[in-house]
Structure formats: C-alpha cells, structure tokens
Amino acid sequence: LGYDSFVAVNGAEALRVLETSLGLIDLIFMDCQMPVMDGFECTREIRRLEKKTGGHVPIVALTANVMPDVVQQCRNAGMDAYMSKPVKMDAIRDVLRKYTANASKTSDPQPSR
C-alpha cells in the first residue's frame, strides 16, 4: 500500500515505539487483546501522553468482538474508530486514506519494521 510501518508485539512496546517516534506516526492500528498491556490501556496511555505533548494520533481498534459494550470500551479508551477482524485489505486502504490524507507516503512499499 506504500506506507512504512512499525510493529509492536504488545501494548507496552507500542507505547515505547510511539514515545520514541513522536511526529513520525500518522495512524495506529491497535489490537485490543495483546499481552503485557492491552490495546485499551495502551490507548489511554497514548492519550495521556498527547495531553502533555499536544497533537493527536488517530487510533483504530482491531477487534474480533464488535459487541456494543466492546465498541463503547474502544471509545472510552480514546480510540477514534474500530475495525472488525478479520480485516480486509480494502478496509485497511480506506482507513489509511481517511486518516492519513495529509501525511506523506513512501514512494515504494516498504516491509514492516
């Protein structure tokens, strides 16, 4: 799709990546169920960090559970949107276009880091 990406295996690692890459990340796809720190807590931590530093990185939840209480939990944590797994490539493309319309894209697709 032509975007660079960072991959984190858990919420704590995702938070560390974001803290060291402020200004470089235009969108976060956040798995809600991760070890160490789940996506809900990670999102709350990101939103606390943003209150100190300014800015707002859109966070899109990835979850297999789209029951109304889980969707509300996503909103309460500060997520901007959610996607139901399994996720289709067209849906990912649409979300990328919506949230990164003004962000820079790479000229060639790059592998995940």
Short mmCIF file of N, CA, C and O in Angstrom, two decimals:
data_model
loop_
_atom_site.label_atom_id
_atom_site.label_comp_id
_atom_site.label_asym_id
_atom_site.label_seq_id
_atom_site.Cartn_x
_atom_site.Cartn_y
_atom_site.Cartn_z
N LEU A 1 0.81 -1.20 0.00
CA LEU A 1 0.00 0.00 0.00
C LEU A 1 0.85 1.27 0.00
O LEU A 1 0.32 2.35 -0.11
N GLY A 2 2.16 1.10 0.21
CA GLY A 2 3.05 2.25 0.12
C GLY A 2 3.28 3.00 1.41
O GLY A 2 3.72 4.15 1.37
N TYR A 3 3.01 2.41 2.54
CA TYR A 3 3.20 3.07 3.83
C TYR A 3 4.30 2.35 4.62
O TYR A 3 4.38 1.13 4.59
N ASP A 4 5.10 3.10 5.34
CA ASP A 4 6.03 2.50 6.29
C ASP A 4 5.24 2.11 7.52
O ASP A 4 4.24 2.74 7.85
N SER A 5 5.71 1.09 8.23
CA SER A 5 5.01 0.69 9.44
C SER A 5 5.99 0.25 10.52
O SER A 5 7.12 -0.13 10.24
N PHE A 6 5.53 0.35 11.73
CA PHE A 6 6.21 -0.17 12.90
C PHE A 6 5.30 -1.26 13.44
O PHE A 6 4.09 -1.11 13.43
N VAL A 7 5.89 -2.33 13.95
CA VAL A 7 5.10 -3.41 14.53
C VAL A 7 5.54 -3.59 15.97
O VAL A 7 6.73 -3.62 16.27
N ALA A 8 4.56 -3.68 16.86
CA ALA A 8 4.83 -3.94 18.28
C ALA A 8 4.07 -5.21 18.67
O ALA A 8 2.95 -5.44 18.21
N VAL A 9 4.69 -6.02 19.52
CA VAL A 9 4.07 -7.29 19.90
C VAL A 9 3.15 -7.17 21.11
O VAL A 9 2.39 -8.09 21.40
N ASN A 10 3.20 -6.03 21.79
CA ASN A 10 2.30 -5.81 22.92
C ASN A 10 2.12 -4.31 23.13
O ASN A 10 2.82 -3.50 22.51
N GLY A 11 1.20 -3.95 23.99
CA GLY A 11 0.89 -2.55 24.22
C GLY A 11 2.04 -1.75 24.80
O GLY A 11 2.25 -0.59 24.44
N ALA A 12 2.81 -2.36 25.70
CA ALA A 12 3.95 -1.66 26.29
C ALA A 12 4.99 -1.32 25.23
O ALA A 12 5.54 -0.21 25.21
N GLU A 13 5.25 -2.25 24.34
CA GLU A 13 6.19 -1.98 23.25
C GLU A 13 5.64 -0.92 22.30
O GLU A 13 6.38 -0.04 21.85
N ALA A 14 4.35 -0.97 22.02
CA ALA A 14 3.73 0.05 21.16
C ALA A 14 3.90 1.44 21.75
O ALA A 14 4.21 2.40 21.05
N LEU A 15 3.73 1.53 23.06
CA LEU A 15 3.88 2.82 23.74
C LEU A 15 5.33 3.31 23.64
O LEU A 15 5.56 4.49 23.37
N ARG A 16 6.29 2.42 23.81
CA ARG A 16 7.70 2.81 23.68
C ARG A 16 8.01 3.28 22.26
O ARG A 16 8.71 4.26 22.06
N VAL A 17 7.48 2.57 21.26
CA VAL A 17 7.70 2.98 19.87
C VAL A 17 7.13 4.37 19.64
O VAL A 17 7.79 5.23 19.05
N LEU A 18 5.93 4.61 20.12
CA LEU A 18 5.31 5.93 19.93
C LEU A 18 6.11 7.02 20.63
O LEU A 18 6.34 8.08 20.06
N GLU A 19 6.54 6.76 21.85
CA GLU A 19 7.29 7.77 22.61
C GLU A 19 8.59 8.15 21.93
O GLU A 19 9.02 9.30 21.99
N THR A 20 9.21 7.21 21.25
CA THR A 20 10.50 7.49 20.57
C THR A 20 10.30 7.94 19.12
O THR A 20 11.27 8.26 18.46
N SER A 21 9.06 7.95 18.66
CA SER A 21 8.79 8.28 17.26
C SER A 21 7.74 9.37 17.13
O SER A 21 7.02 9.42 16.13
N LEU A 22 7.62 10.23 18.14
CA LEU A 22 6.62 11.29 18.10
C LEU A 22 6.78 12.10 16.82
O LEU A 22 7.88 12.47 16.43
N GLY A 23 5.68 12.36 16.16
CA GLY A 23 5.70 13.13 14.93
C GLY A 23 5.91 12.29 13.68
O GLY A 23 5.71 12.76 12.57
N LEU A 24 6.31 11.03 13.85
CA LEU A 24 6.55 10.16 12.69
C LEU A 24 5.40 9.21 12.43
O LEU A 24 5.32 8.61 11.37
N ILE A 25 4.52 9.07 13.39
CA ILE A 25 3.42 8.11 13.27
C ILE A 25 2.14 8.87 12.98
O ILE A 25 1.75 9.76 13.73
N ASP A 26 1.49 8.51 11.88
CA ASP A 26 0.28 9.19 11.44
C ASP A 26 -1.00 8.45 11.81
O ASP A 26 -2.08 9.03 11.79
N LEU A 27 -0.88 7.15 12.11
CA LEU A 27 -2.05 6.33 12.39
C LEU A 27 -1.59 5.09 13.14
O LEU A 27 -0.53 4.55 12.86
N ILE A 28 -2.42 4.65 14.09
CA ILE A 28 -2.13 3.42 14.83
C ILE A 28 -3.29 2.46 14.64
O ILE A 28 -4.44 2.81 14.89
N PHE A 29 -2.97 1.25 14.18
CA PHE A 29 -3.93 0.15 14.21
C PHE A 29 -3.63 -0.58 15.52
O PHE A 29 -2.53 -1.11 15.70
N MET A 30 -4.59 -0.60 16.44
CA MET A 30 -4.36 -1.12 17.78
C MET A 30 -5.18 -2.38 18.02
O MET A 30 -6.42 -2.33 18.03
N ASP A 31 -4.49 -3.49 18.20
CA ASP A 31 -5.16 -4.73 18.59
C ASP A 31 -5.64 -4.55 20.03
O ASP A 31 -4.87 -4.12 20.89
N CYS A 32 -6.87 -4.88 20.28
CA CYS A 32 -7.41 -4.69 21.64
C CYS A 32 -6.89 -5.74 22.61
O CYS A 32 -6.71 -5.45 23.78
N GLN A 33 -6.64 -6.94 22.14
CA GLN A 33 -6.22 -8.04 23.01
C GLN A 33 -4.76 -8.37 22.76
O GLN A 33 -4.42 -9.11 21.84
N MET A 34 -3.88 -7.79 23.57
CA MET A 34 -2.44 -8.04 23.48
C MET A 34 -1.92 -8.40 24.86
O MET A 34 -2.51 -7.99 25.87
N PRO A 35 -0.82 -9.13 24.91
CA PRO A 35 -0.22 -9.43 26.22
C PRO A 35 0.47 -8.19 26.81
O PRO A 35 0.65 -7.20 26.12
N VAL A 36 0.84 -8.28 28.05
CA VAL A 36 1.58 -7.27 28.81
C VAL A 36 0.71 -6.04 29.07
O VAL A 36 0.42 -5.70 30.20
N MET A 37 0.30 -5.33 28.02
CA MET A 37 -0.61 -4.19 28.13
C MET A 37 -1.57 -4.28 26.96
O MET A 37 -1.14 -4.30 25.81
N ASP A 38 -2.87 -4.35 27.24
CA ASP A 38 -3.83 -4.49 26.14
C ASP A 38 -4.00 -3.16 25.40
O ASP A 38 -3.49 -2.12 25.82
N GLY A 39 -4.70 -3.22 24.30
CA GLY A 39 -4.88 -2.04 23.46
C GLY A 39 -5.67 -0.92 24.11
O GLY A 39 -5.45 0.25 23.82
N PHE A 40 -6.56 -1.27 25.03
CA PHE A 40 -7.34 -0.24 25.72
C PHE A 40 -6.44 0.59 26.63
O PHE A 40 -6.47 1.81 26.60
N GLU A 41 -5.64 -0.10 27.44
CA GLU A 41 -4.73 0.61 28.36
C GLU A 41 -3.67 1.38 27.58
O GLU A 41 -3.33 2.51 27.92
N CYS A 42 -3.15 0.78 26.52
CA CYS A 42 -2.15 1.46 25.70
C CYS A 42 -2.73 2.74 25.11
O CYS A 42 -2.09 3.79 25.13
N THR A 43 -3.96 2.68 24.63
CA THR A 43 -4.61 3.87 24.07
C THR A 43 -4.79 4.94 25.14
O THR A 43 -4.52 6.12 24.89
N ARG A 44 -5.22 4.55 26.33
CA ARG A 44 -5.36 5.53 27.42
C ARG A 44 -4.02 6.19 27.73
O ARG A 44 -3.95 7.41 27.94
N GLU A 45 -2.94 5.42 27.72
CA GLU A 45 -1.60 5.98 27.97
C GLU A 45 -1.18 6.93 26.85
O GLU A 45 -0.60 7.98 27.10
N ILE A 46 -1.48 6.56 25.61
CA ILE A 46 -1.16 7.44 24.48
C ILE A 46 -1.92 8.75 24.61
O ILE A 46 -1.35 9.84 24.41
N ARG A 47 -3.19 8.70 24.97
CA ARG A 47 -3.98 9.91 25.11
C ARG A 47 -3.46 10.78 26.26
O ARG A 47 -3.44 12.01 26.16
N ARG A 48 -2.98 10.16 27.36
CA ARG A 48 -2.37 10.93 28.46
C ARG A 48 -1.09 11.62 27.97
O ARG A 48 -0.85 12.79 28.28
N LEU A 49 -0.29 10.91 27.20
CA LEU A 49 0.94 11.48 26.63
C LEU A 49 0.61 12.66 25.72
O LEU A 49 1.27 13.70 25.77
N GLU A 50 -0.42 12.51 24.91
CA GLU A 50 -0.81 13.58 24.00
C GLU A 50 -1.26 14.84 24.75
O GLU A 50 -1.04 15.95 24.27
N LYS A 51 -1.86 14.67 25.90
CA LYS A 51 -2.27 15.84 26.69
C LYS A 51 -1.05 16.64 27.12
O LYS A 51 -1.12 17.86 27.23
N LYS A 52 0.07 15.96 27.34
CA LYS A 52 1.30 16.64 27.75
C LYS A 52 2.04 17.25 26.56
O LYS A 52 2.62 18.31 26.66
N THR A 53 2.02 16.54 25.42
CA THR A 53 2.84 16.95 24.27
C THR A 53 2.06 17.65 23.18
O THR A 53 2.65 18.24 22.28
N GLY A 54 0.74 17.55 23.22
CA GLY A 54 -0.08 18.10 22.15
C GLY A 54 -0.21 17.09 21.02
O GLY A 54 0.43 16.05 21.01
N GLY A 55 -1.04 17.41 20.07
CA GLY A 55 -1.22 16.53 18.93
C GLY A 55 -2.24 15.43 19.20
O GLY A 55 -2.75 15.28 20.31
N HIS A 56 -2.51 14.69 18.15
CA HIS A 56 -3.46 13.59 18.23
C HIS A 56 -3.15 12.61 17.11
O HIS A 56 -3.19 12.96 15.94
N VAL A 57 -2.82 11.37 17.48
CA VAL A 57 -2.61 10.31 16.51
C VAL A 57 -3.89 9.48 16.46
O VAL A 57 -4.32 8.96 17.50
N PRO A 58 -4.51 9.36 15.32
CA PRO A 58 -5.71 8.52 15.24
C PRO A 58 -5.37 7.08 15.59
O PRO A 58 -4.34 6.54 15.16
N ILE A 59 -6.23 6.46 16.39
CA ILE A 59 -6.06 5.06 16.77
C ILE A 59 -7.31 4.30 16.33
O ILE A 59 -8.42 4.67 16.70
N VAL A 60 -7.09 3.26 15.54
CA VAL A 60 -8.17 2.42 15.05
C VAL A 60 -8.05 1.06 15.72
O VAL A 60 -7.03 0.38 15.57
N ALA A 61 -9.07 0.68 16.46
CA ALA A 61 -9.08 -0.60 17.15
C ALA A 61 -9.26 -1.74 16.16
O ALA A 61 -10.03 -1.62 15.21
N LEU A 62 -8.55 -2.82 16.41
CA LEU A 62 -8.75 -4.07 15.68
C LEU A 62 -9.26 -5.08 16.69
O LEU A 62 -8.58 -5.37 17.68
N THR A 63 -10.46 -5.57 16.48
CA THR A 63 -11.04 -6.49 17.43
C THR A 63 -11.94 -7.50 16.72
O THR A 63 -12.56 -7.18 15.72
N ALA A 64 -11.96 -8.70 17.25
CA ALA A 64 -12.86 -9.72 16.74
C ALA A 64 -14.23 -9.59 17.38
O ALA A 64 -15.19 -10.20 16.94
N ASN A 65 -14.32 -8.77 18.41
CA ASN A 65 -15.55 -8.63 19.18
C ASN A 65 -16.11 -7.22 18.98
O ASN A 65 -15.57 -6.26 19.50
N VAL A 66 -17.18 -7.11 18.22
CA VAL A 66 -17.79 -5.79 17.99
C VAL A 66 -19.16 -5.67 18.66
O VAL A 66 -20.03 -4.97 18.18
N MET A 67 -19.28 -6.33 19.79
CA MET A 67 -20.49 -6.18 20.59
C MET A 67 -20.54 -4.73 21.08
O MET A 67 -19.50 -4.10 21.27
N PRO A 68 -21.73 -4.19 21.30
CA PRO A 68 -21.85 -2.78 21.69
C PRO A 68 -21.00 -2.38 22.90
O PRO A 68 -20.43 -1.29 22.92
N ASP A 69 -20.85 -3.27 23.89
CA ASP A 69 -20.05 -2.90 25.06
C ASP A 69 -18.57 -2.80 24.72
O ASP A 69 -17.86 -1.95 25.27
N VAL A 70 -18.09 -3.60 23.79
CA VAL A 70 -16.67 -3.52 23.39
C VAL A 70 -16.44 -2.27 22.55
O VAL A 70 -15.43 -1.58 22.71
N VAL A 71 -17.38 -1.96 21.67
CA VAL A 71 -17.27 -0.74 20.87
C VAL A 71 -17.24 0.47 21.80
O VAL A 71 -16.43 1.39 21.64
N GLN A 72 -18.08 0.48 22.84
CA GLN A 72 -18.07 1.57 23.80
C GLN A 72 -16.76 1.60 24.58
O GLN A 72 -16.23 2.68 24.87
N GLN A 73 -16.22 0.45 24.91
CA GLN A 73 -14.93 0.38 25.59
C GLN A 73 -13.84 1.00 24.72
O GLN A 73 -12.96 1.70 25.23
N CYS A 74 -13.89 0.77 23.42
CA CYS A 74 -12.94 1.39 22.49
C CYS A 74 -13.05 2.91 22.54
O CYS A 74 -12.05 3.62 22.65
N ARG A 75 -14.27 3.40 22.48
CA ARG A 75 -14.49 4.85 22.53
C ARG A 75 -14.03 5.44 23.87
O ARG A 75 -13.39 6.48 23.91
N ASN A 76 -14.37 4.75 24.96
CA ASN A 76 -13.99 5.23 26.28
C ASN A 76 -12.47 5.30 26.45
O ASN A 76 -11.97 6.16 27.17
N ALA A 77 -11.76 4.39 25.81
CA ALA A 77 -10.29 4.38 25.90
C ALA A 77 -9.68 5.52 25.08
O ALA A 77 -8.53 5.89 25.30
N GLY A 78 -10.44 6.06 24.12
CA GLY A 78 -9.94 7.15 23.30
C GLY A 78 -9.64 6.76 21.86
O GLY A 78 -9.00 7.52 21.13
N MET A 79 -10.09 5.59 21.45
CA MET A 79 -9.88 5.16 20.07
C MET A 79 -10.81 5.94 19.16
O MET A 79 -11.92 6.29 19.53
N ASP A 80 -10.33 6.23 17.95
CA ASP A 80 -11.09 7.03 17.00
C ASP A 80 -12.09 6.20 16.21
O ASP A 80 -13.11 6.72 15.74
N ALA A 81 -11.78 4.93 16.00
CA ALA A 81 -12.63 4.06 15.20
C ALA A 81 -12.28 2.62 15.54
O ALA A 81 -11.34 2.37 16.28
N TYR A 82 -13.02 1.70 14.98
CA TYR A 82 -12.71 0.29 15.19
C TYR A 82 -12.97 -0.47 13.90
O TYR A 82 -13.77 -0.05 13.06
N MET A 83 -12.26 -1.58 13.77
CA MET A 83 -12.45 -2.48 12.63
C MET A 83 -12.60 -3.89 13.17
O MET A 83 -11.88 -4.29 14.09
N SER A 84 -13.50 -4.63 12.59
CA SER A 84 -13.73 -6.00 12.99
C SER A 84 -12.78 -6.94 12.26
O SER A 84 -12.59 -6.82 11.05
N LYS A 85 -12.15 -7.84 13.01
CA LYS A 85 -11.29 -8.86 12.41
C LYS A 85 -12.15 -10.04 11.98
O LYS A 85 -13.15 -10.32 12.65
N PRO A 86 -11.80 -10.71 10.92
CA PRO A 86 -10.64 -10.45 10.07
C PRO A 86 -10.85 -9.19 9.23
O PRO A 86 -11.96 -8.89 8.80
N VAL A 87 -9.77 -8.48 9.02
CA VAL A 87 -9.80 -7.21 8.31
C VAL A 87 -9.45 -7.45 6.84
O VAL A 87 -8.50 -8.16 6.53
N LYS A 88 -10.21 -6.83 5.97
CA LYS A 88 -9.95 -6.95 4.52
C LYS A 88 -9.07 -5.81 4.06
O LYS A 88 -9.11 -4.70 4.59
N MET A 89 -8.25 -6.08 3.07
CA MET A 89 -7.29 -5.10 2.56
C MET A 89 -7.99 -3.81 2.11
O MET A 89 -7.48 -2.72 2.35
N ASP A 90 -9.14 -3.92 1.48
CA ASP A 90 -9.86 -2.72 1.04
C ASP A 90 -10.25 -1.85 2.23
O ASP A 90 -10.19 -0.62 2.16
N ALA A 91 -10.63 -2.48 3.33
CA ALA A 91 -11.00 -1.72 4.53
C ALA A 91 -9.77 -1.02 5.11
O ALA A 91 -9.86 0.13 5.54
N ILE A 92 -8.64 -1.69 5.12
CA ILE A 92 -7.40 -1.07 5.60
C ILE A 92 -7.04 0.12 4.72
O ILE A 92 -6.71 1.19 5.21
N ARG A 93 -7.14 -0.06 3.42
CA ARG A 93 -6.84 1.02 2.47
C ARG A 93 -7.75 2.23 2.72
O ARG A 93 -7.29 3.37 2.76
N ASP A 94 -9.04 1.97 2.95
CA ASP A 94 -9.99 3.06 3.20
C ASP A 94 -9.64 3.82 4.48
O ASP A 94 -9.69 5.05 4.51
N VAL A 95 -9.29 3.09 5.53
CA VAL A 95 -8.93 3.74 6.80
C VAL A 95 -7.64 4.55 6.63
O VAL A 95 -7.53 5.68 7.11
N LEU A 96 -6.67 3.98 5.94
CA LEU A 96 -5.42 4.72 5.69
C LEU A 96 -5.70 6.01 4.94
O LEU A 96 -5.17 7.07 5.28
N ARG A 97 -6.52 5.94 3.93
CA ARG A 97 -6.85 7.15 3.15
C ARG A 97 -7.58 8.18 4.00
O ARG A 97 -7.30 9.38 3.93
N LYS A 98 -8.50 7.71 4.84
CA LYS A 98 -9.28 8.62 5.67
C LYS A 98 -8.40 9.36 6.68
O LYS A 98 -8.50 10.58 6.82
N TYR A 99 -7.53 8.63 7.35
CA TYR A 99 -6.78 9.22 8.45
C TYR A 99 -5.40 9.76 8.07
O TYR A 99 -4.79 10.46 8.87
N THR A 100 -4.92 9.44 6.88
CA THR A 100 -3.58 9.91 6.51
C THR A 100 -3.60 10.71 5.22
O THR A 100 -2.60 10.81 4.53
N ALA A 101 -4.71 11.33 4.92
CA ALA A 101 -4.85 12.08 3.67
C ALA A 101 -3.77 13.13 3.50
O ALA A 101 -3.30 13.37 2.39
N ASN A 102 -3.33 13.76 4.59
CA ASN A 102 -2.33 14.81 4.50
C ASN A 102 -0.94 14.35 4.91
O ASN A 102 -0.01 15.13 4.94
N ALA A 103 -0.80 13.07 5.25
CA ALA A 103 0.51 12.54 5.66
C ALA A 103 1.30 12.13 4.43
O ALA A 103 0.76 11.87 3.37
N SER A 104 2.60 12.06 4.60
CA SER A 104 3.44 11.66 3.48
C SER A 104 3.46 10.14 3.35
O SER A 104 3.48 9.42 4.33
N LYS A 105 3.43 9.68 2.12
CA LYS A 105 3.54 8.26 1.81
C LYS A 105 4.92 8.02 1.23
O LYS A 105 5.51 8.91 0.64
N THR A 106 5.40 6.80 1.37
CA THR A 106 6.66 6.46 0.72
C THR A 106 6.37 6.20 -0.74
O THR A 106 5.26 5.88 -1.13
N SER A 107 7.39 6.31 -1.56
CA SER A 107 7.18 6.10 -2.99
C SER A 107 7.10 4.62 -3.34
O SER A 107 6.47 4.24 -4.30
N ASP A 108 7.74 3.77 -2.54
CA ASP A 108 7.70 2.34 -2.76
C ASP A 108 7.23 1.66 -1.49
O ASP A 108 7.64 2.07 -0.39
N PRO A 109 6.42 0.62 -1.59
CA PRO A 109 6.03 -0.09 -0.38
C PRO A 109 7.26 -0.61 0.35
O PRO A 109 8.18 -1.11 -0.27
N GLN A 110 7.26 -0.48 1.66
CA GLN A 110 8.37 -0.93 2.48
C GLN A 110 7.91 -2.06 3.39
O GLN A 110 6.75 -2.07 3.81
N PRO A 111 8.79 -2.99 3.72
CA PRO A 111 8.41 -4.04 4.65
C PRO A 111 8.20 -3.47 6.05
O PRO A 111 8.73 -2.42 6.38
N SER A 112 7.44 -4.18 6.85
CA SER A 112 7.22 -3.77 8.23
C SER A 112 8.53 -3.81 8.98
O SER A 112 9.39 -4.63 8.72
N ARG A 113 8.66 -2.90 9.95
CA ARG A 113 9.85 -2.88 10.79
C ARG A 113 9.55 -3.56 12.11
O ARG A 113 8.50 -3.52 12.61
#
